[in-house]
Short mmCIF file of C-alpha atoms in Angstrom, two decimals:
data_model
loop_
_atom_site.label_atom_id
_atom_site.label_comp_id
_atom_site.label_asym_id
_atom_site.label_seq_id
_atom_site.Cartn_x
_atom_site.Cartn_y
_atom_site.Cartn_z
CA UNK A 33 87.74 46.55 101.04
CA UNK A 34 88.70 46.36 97.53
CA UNK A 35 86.23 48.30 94.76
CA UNK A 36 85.38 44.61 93.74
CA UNK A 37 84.40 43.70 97.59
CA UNK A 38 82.95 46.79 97.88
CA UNK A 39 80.52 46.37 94.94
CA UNK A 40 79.64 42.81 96.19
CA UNK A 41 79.05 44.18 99.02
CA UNK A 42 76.58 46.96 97.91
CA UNK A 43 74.68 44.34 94.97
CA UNK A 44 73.71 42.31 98.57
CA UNK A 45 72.49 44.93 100.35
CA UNK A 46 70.24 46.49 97.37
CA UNK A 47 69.01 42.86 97.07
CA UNK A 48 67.86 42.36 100.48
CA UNK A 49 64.97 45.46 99.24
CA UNK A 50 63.81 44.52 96.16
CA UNK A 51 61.00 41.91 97.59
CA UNK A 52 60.10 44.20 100.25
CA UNK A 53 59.91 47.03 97.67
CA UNK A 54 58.06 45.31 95.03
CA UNK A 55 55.14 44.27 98.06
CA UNK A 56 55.10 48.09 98.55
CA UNK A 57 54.39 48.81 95.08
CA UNK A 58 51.90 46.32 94.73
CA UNK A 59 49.94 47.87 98.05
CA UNK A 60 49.93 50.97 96.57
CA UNK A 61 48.27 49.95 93.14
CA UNK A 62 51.50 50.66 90.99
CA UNK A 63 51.30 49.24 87.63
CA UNK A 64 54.29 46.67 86.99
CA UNK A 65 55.82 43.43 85.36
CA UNK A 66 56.90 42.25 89.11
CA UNK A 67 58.12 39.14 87.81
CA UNK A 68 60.74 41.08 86.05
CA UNK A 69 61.37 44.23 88.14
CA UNK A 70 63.27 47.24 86.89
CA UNK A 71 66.64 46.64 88.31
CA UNK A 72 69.67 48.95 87.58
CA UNK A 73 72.01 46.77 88.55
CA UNK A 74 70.69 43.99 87.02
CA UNK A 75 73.74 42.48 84.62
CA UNK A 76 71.83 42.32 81.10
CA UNK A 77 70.56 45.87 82.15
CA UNK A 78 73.86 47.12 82.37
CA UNK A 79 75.43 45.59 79.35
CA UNK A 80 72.06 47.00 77.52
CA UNK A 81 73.01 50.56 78.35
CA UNK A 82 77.06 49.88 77.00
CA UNK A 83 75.52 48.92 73.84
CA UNK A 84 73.53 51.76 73.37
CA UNK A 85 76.43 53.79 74.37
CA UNK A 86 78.81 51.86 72.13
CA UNK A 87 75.88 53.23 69.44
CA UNK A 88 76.33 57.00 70.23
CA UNK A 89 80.09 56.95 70.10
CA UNK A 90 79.60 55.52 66.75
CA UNK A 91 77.25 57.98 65.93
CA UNK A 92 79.49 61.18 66.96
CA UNK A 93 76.77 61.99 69.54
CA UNK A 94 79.39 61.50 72.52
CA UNK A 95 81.82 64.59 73.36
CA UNK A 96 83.59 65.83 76.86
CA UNK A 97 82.79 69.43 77.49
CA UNK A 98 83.12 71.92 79.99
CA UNK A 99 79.82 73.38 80.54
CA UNK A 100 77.69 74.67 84.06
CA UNK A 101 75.88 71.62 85.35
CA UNK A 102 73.88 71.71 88.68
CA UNK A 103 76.77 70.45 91.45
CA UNK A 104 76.47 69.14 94.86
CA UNK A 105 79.19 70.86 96.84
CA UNK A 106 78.31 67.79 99.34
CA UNK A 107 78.08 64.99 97.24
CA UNK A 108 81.13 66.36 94.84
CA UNK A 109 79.13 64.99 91.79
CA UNK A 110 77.21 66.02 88.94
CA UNK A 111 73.70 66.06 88.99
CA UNK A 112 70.87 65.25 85.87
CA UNK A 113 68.04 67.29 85.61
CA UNK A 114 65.67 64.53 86.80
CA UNK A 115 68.08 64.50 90.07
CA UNK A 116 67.48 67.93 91.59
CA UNK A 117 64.80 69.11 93.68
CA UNK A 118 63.40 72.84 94.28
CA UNK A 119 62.83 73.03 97.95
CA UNK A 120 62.35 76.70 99.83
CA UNK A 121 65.69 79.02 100.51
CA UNK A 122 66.66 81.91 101.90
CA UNK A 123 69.57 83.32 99.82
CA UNK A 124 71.04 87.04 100.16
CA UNK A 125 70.27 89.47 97.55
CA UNK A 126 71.88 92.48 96.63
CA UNK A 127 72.00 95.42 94.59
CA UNK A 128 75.42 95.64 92.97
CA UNK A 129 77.09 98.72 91.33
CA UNK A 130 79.47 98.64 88.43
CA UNK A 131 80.91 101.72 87.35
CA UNK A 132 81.92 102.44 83.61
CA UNK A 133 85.47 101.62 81.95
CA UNK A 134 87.35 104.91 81.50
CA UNK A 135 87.77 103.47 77.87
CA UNK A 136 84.35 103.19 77.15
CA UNK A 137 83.26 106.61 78.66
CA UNK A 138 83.62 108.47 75.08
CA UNK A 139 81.77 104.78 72.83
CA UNK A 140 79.19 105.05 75.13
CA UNK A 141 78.69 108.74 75.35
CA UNK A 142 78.52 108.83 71.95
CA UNK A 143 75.00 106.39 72.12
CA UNK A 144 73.84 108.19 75.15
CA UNK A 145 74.58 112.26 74.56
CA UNK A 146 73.20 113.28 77.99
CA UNK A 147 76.14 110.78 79.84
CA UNK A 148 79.01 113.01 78.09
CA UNK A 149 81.45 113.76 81.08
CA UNK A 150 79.45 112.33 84.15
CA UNK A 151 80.67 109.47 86.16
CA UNK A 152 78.64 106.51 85.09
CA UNK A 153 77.61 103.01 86.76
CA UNK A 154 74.94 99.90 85.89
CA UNK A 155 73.29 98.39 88.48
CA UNK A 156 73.15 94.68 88.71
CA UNK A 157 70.69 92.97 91.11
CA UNK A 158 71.78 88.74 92.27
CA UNK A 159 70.90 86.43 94.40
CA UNK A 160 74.37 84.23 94.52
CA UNK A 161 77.07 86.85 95.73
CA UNK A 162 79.69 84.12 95.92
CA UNK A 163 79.27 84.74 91.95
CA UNK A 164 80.57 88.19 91.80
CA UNK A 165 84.46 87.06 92.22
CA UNK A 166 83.36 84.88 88.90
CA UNK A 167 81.55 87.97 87.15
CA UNK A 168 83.19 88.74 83.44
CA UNK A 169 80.22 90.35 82.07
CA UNK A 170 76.76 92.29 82.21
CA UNK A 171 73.71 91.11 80.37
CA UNK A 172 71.40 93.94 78.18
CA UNK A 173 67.65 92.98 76.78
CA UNK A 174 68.51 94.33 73.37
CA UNK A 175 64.87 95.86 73.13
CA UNK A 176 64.13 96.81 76.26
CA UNK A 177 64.13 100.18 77.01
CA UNK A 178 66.74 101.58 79.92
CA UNK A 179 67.57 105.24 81.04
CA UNK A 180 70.43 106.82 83.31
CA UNK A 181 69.29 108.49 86.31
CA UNK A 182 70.89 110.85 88.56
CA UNK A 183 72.06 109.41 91.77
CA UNK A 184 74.16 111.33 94.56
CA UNK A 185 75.67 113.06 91.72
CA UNK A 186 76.30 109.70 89.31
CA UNK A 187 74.30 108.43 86.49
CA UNK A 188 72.82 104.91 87.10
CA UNK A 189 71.51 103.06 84.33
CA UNK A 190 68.77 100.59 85.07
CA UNK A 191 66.05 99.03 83.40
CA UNK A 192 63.13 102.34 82.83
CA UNK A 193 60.50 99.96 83.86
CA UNK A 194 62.10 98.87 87.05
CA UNK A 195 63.57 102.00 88.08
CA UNK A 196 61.03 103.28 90.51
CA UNK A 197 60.74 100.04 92.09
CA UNK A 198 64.57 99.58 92.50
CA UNK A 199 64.61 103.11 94.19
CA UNK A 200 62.31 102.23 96.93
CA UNK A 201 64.20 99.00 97.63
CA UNK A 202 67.46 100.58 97.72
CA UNK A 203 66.36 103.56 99.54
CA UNK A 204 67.72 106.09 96.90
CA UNK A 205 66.47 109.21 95.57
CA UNK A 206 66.41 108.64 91.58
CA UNK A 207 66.08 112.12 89.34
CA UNK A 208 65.15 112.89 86.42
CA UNK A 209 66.70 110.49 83.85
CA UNK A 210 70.29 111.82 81.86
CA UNK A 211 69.71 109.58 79.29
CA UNK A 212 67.82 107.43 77.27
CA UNK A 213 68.59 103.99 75.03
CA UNK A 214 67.84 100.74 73.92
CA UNK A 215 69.77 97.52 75.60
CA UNK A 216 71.70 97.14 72.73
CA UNK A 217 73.01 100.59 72.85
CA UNK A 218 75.17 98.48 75.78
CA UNK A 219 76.36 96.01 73.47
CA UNK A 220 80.52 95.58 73.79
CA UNK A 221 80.58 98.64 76.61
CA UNK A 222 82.76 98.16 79.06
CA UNK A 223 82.49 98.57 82.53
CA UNK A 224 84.75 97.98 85.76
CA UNK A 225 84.38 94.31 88.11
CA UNK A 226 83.47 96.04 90.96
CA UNK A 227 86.19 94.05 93.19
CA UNK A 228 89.07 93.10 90.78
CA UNK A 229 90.86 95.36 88.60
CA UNK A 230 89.42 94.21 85.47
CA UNK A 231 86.18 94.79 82.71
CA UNK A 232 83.25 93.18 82.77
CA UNK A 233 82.08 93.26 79.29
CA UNK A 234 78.52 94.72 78.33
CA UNK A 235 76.88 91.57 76.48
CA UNK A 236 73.33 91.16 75.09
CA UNK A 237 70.94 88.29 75.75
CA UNK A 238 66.79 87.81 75.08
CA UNK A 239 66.99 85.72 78.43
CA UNK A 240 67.21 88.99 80.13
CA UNK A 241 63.57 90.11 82.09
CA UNK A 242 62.13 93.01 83.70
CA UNK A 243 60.14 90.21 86.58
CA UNK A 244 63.23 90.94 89.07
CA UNK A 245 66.04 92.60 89.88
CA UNK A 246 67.51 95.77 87.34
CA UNK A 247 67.54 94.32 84.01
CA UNK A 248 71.05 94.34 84.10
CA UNK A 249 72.17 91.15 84.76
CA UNK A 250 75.17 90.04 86.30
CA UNK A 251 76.85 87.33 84.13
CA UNK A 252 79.40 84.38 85.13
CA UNK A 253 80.19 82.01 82.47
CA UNK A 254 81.33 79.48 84.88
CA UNK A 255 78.07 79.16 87.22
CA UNK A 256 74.88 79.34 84.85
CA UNK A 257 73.69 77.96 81.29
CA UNK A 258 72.82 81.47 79.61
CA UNK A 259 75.87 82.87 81.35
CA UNK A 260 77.68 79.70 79.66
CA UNK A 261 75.99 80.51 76.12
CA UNK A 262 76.79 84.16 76.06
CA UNK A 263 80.23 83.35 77.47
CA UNK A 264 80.88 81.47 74.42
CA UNK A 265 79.48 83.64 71.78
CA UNK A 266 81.43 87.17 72.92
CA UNK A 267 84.68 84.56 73.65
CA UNK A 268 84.55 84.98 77.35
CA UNK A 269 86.88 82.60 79.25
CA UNK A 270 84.27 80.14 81.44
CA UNK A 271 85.98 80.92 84.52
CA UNK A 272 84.96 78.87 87.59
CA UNK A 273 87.86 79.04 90.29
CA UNK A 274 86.25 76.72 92.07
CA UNK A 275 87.21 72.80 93.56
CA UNK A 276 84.60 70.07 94.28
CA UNK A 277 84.46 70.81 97.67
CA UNK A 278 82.75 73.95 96.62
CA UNK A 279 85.53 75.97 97.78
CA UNK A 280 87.43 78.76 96.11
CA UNK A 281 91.19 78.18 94.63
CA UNK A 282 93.23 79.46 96.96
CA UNK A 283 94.55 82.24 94.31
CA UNK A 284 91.24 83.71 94.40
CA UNK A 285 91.94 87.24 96.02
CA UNK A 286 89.42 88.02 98.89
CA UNK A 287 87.68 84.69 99.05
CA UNK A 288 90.48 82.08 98.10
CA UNK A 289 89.65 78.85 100.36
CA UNK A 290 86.11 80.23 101.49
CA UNK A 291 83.06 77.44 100.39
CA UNK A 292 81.08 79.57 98.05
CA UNK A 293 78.18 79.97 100.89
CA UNK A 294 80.78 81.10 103.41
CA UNK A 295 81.78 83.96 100.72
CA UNK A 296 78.33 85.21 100.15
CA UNK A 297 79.13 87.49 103.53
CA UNK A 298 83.12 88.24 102.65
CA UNK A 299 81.63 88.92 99.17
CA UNK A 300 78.90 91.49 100.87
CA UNK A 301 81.61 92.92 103.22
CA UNK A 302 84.44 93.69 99.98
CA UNK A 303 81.34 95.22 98.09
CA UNK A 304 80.42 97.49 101.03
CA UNK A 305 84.03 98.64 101.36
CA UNK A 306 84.29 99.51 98.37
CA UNK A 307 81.12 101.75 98.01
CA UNK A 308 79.53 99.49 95.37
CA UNK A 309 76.79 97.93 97.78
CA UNK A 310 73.43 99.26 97.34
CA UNK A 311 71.22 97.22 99.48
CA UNK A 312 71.33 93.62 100.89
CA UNK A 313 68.07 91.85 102.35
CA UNK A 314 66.69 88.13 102.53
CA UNK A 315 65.18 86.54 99.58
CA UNK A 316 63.20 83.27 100.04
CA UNK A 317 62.40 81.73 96.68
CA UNK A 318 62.52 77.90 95.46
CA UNK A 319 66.07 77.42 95.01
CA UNK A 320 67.99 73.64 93.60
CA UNK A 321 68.68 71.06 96.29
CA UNK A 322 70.18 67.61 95.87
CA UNK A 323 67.74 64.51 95.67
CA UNK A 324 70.31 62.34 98.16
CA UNK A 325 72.05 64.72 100.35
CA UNK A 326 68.59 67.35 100.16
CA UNK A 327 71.98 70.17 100.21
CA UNK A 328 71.56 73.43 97.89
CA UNK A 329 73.27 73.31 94.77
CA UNK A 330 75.60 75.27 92.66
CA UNK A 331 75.68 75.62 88.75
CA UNK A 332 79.46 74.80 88.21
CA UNK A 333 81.36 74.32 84.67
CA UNK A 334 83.11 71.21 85.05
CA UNK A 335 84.36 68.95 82.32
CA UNK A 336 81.51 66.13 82.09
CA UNK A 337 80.66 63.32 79.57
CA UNK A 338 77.48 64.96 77.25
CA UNK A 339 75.22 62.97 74.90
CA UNK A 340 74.31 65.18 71.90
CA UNK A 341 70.45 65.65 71.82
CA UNK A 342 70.72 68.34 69.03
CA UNK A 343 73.36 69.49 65.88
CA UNK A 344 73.33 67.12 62.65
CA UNK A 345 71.14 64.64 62.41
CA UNK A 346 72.40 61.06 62.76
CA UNK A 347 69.95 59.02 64.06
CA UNK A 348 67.81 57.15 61.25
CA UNK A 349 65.03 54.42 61.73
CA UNK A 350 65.65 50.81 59.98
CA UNK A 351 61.90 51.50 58.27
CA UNK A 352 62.97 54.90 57.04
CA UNK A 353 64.66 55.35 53.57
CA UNK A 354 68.47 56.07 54.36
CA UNK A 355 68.64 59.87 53.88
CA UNK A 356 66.03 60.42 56.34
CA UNK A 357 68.29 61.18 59.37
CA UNK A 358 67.26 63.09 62.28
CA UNK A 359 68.66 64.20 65.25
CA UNK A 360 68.68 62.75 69.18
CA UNK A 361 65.93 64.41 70.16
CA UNK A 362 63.58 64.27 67.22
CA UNK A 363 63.91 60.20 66.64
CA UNK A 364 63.39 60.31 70.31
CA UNK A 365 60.10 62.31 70.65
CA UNK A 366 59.08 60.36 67.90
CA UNK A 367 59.07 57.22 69.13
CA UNK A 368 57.62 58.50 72.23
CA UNK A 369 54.29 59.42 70.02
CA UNK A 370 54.19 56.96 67.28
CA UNK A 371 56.65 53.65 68.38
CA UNK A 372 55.00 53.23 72.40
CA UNK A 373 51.63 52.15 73.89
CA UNK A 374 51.55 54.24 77.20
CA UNK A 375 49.53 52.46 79.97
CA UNK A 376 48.47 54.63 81.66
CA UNK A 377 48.05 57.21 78.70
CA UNK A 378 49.03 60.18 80.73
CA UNK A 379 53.39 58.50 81.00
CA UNK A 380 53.12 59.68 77.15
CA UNK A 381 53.28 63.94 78.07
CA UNK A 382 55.74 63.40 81.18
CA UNK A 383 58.66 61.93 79.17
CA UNK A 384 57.59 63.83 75.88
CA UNK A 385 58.28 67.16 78.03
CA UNK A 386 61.34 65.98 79.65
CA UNK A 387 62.96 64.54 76.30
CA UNK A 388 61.56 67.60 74.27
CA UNK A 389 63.15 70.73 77.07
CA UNK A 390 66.01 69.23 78.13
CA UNK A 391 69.68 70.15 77.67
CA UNK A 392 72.28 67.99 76.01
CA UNK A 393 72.33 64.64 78.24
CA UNK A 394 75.23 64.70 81.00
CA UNK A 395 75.90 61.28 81.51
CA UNK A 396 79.37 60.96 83.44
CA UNK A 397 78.31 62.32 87.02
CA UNK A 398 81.78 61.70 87.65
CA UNK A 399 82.84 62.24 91.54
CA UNK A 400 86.34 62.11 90.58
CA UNK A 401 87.40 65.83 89.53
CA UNK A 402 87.50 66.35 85.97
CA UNK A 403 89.56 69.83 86.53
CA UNK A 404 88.67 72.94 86.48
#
């Protein structure tokens, strides 16, 4: 079939559920216009929605970027916030060591007297260990407190909350701790990838917490949003090796061609080789699934269409005098409380919340791949 056939083709189908539907609705009390149903693929809808886009080019609100977006591996596409589900998942987590950069052993032994001449290692704590080939960094709570403990003869920094719990997980003795310092104490240290010959940098970020893990996290620009953000402020490349297929580029050493689910065990395998394995054991939490395919998926960076919701205000309403501009998201939550009746009253706090937390607007779900 051609695309045009294959459209044609797809409209009859969709319309062969619309009565049914709307009878469906109608049983089950659902408020409506039914003589004038909602209909995406109705033509004046559509040409609606390239006029409003027409009116955020205009505005400068339009831009391609490469940022992490939830991806279904399955699907090969994009998804919106609205589009993902949290269903229960088992996923693998481990206990991760990485030991400090030769370079920095003097910077950081100079913050942390009681490290001077002692091998030295953080220990990060993740659920996704198909990540770890991706890894360019370690994330530091600025204020909280962390401490260096003896361990088989090695000082491990960890969170000083978490310590004692992350001992009895791993199954290690911790002593007395070597050291003492604040996370930012970590800031621009650098320590070894624990596969690859290369640094991961020590980086500081408030989204850091002591409810899991080390508080150390383990950071990959390419495959989270506050990975992404502190990617870009310490000029970290956003490095996602990864095609839409969900599997690694071949060039990837260890795990080139592997889909990143298949790698979670190579990943495992090349840590425990290598002596930086701690501990491995099942963690079943609420993890991102696809709303069509119901498949887990990854955060990828991928170069997608955004709509600005933030930055300098543009948007300005025909009653309001002309310097009076405001961003996306503030002419939007205000006409959600002052410019619509809500029937039934209780529509007004569902969108408010979803325009007011959500991240700039990702509008190309494009299957096709954008590149890496």
């Amino acid at each position: 079939l051609s695309t045009a056939d294959f459209r044609r083709a797809c409209r009859a189908y969709a319309e062969r559920f619309i009565d049914a539907m709307t009878q469906q609705f109608k049983r089950l009390g659902i408020f409506g216009d039914w003589s004038a149903p909602y209909l995406t693929m109705n033509f004046r809808y559509q040409a609606s929605i390239v006029r409003a886009l027409g009116r955020f080019v205009e505005r400068g609100l339009v831009y391609k970027g490469k940022k992490p977006v939830h991806w279904c591996v399955h699907c090969r596409t994009a998804l919106a916030e609205a589009e993902v589900e949290y269903e229960d998942h088992t996923s693998p987590s481990i206990y991760v060591e990485f030991p400090l950069a030769e370079a920095s052993a003097d910077e950081l032994a100079s913050r942390m007297p009681g490290l001077a001449g002692r091998p030295v290692s953080v220990l990060i704590w993740t659920t996704t260990p198909w990540t770890i080939p991706s890894n360019l960094a370690v994330a530091f709570h600025p204020e909280l407190d962390y401490a260096a403990y003896d361990v088989d003869g090695r000082a491990v920094i960890v969170a000083e909350e978490l310590a004692a719990t992350v001992a009895g997980v791993a199954g290690r003795v911790f002593g007395e701790p070597l050291a003492r310092a604040k996370g930012a104490a970590f800031e621009h240290v650098r320590f070894r990838h624990p596969l690859y010959a290369r640094d991961s940098l020590g980086v500081l970020g408030d989204y850091v917490t002591l409810d899991a893990g080390t508080g150390a996290v383990h950071t990959a620009p390419g495959h989270g949003a506050d990975d992404f953000n502190t990617g870009v402020k310490y000029g970290l490349e956003i490095y996602a090796p990864i095609g839409p297929s969900g599997h690694f580029h071949d060039t990837v050493e260890l795990v080139g061609g592997l889909q990143v689910f298949e790698a979670n065990a190579k990943v495992e395998d090349a840590l425990h080789e290598r002596a930086r394995l701690w501990h491995r054991q099942s963690f079943s939490h609420q993890y991102p699934h696809c709303w069509r395919c119901h498949n887990p998926v990854i955060f990828l960076a991928t170069s997608q269409w955004f709509i600005r919701m933030d930055g300098e205000p543009v948007i300005r309403h025909p009653a309001e005098p002309e310097g009076a501009a405001r961003t996306l998201r503030a002419a939007a939550l205000d006409a959600i409380d002052h410019h619509v009746r809500w029937v039934p009253a209780w529509g007004h706090d569902r969108i408010y919340n979803m325009i007011a937390n959500r991240p700039d607007w990702c509008i190309s779900r494009q299957r096709a791949w954008g590149g890496p």
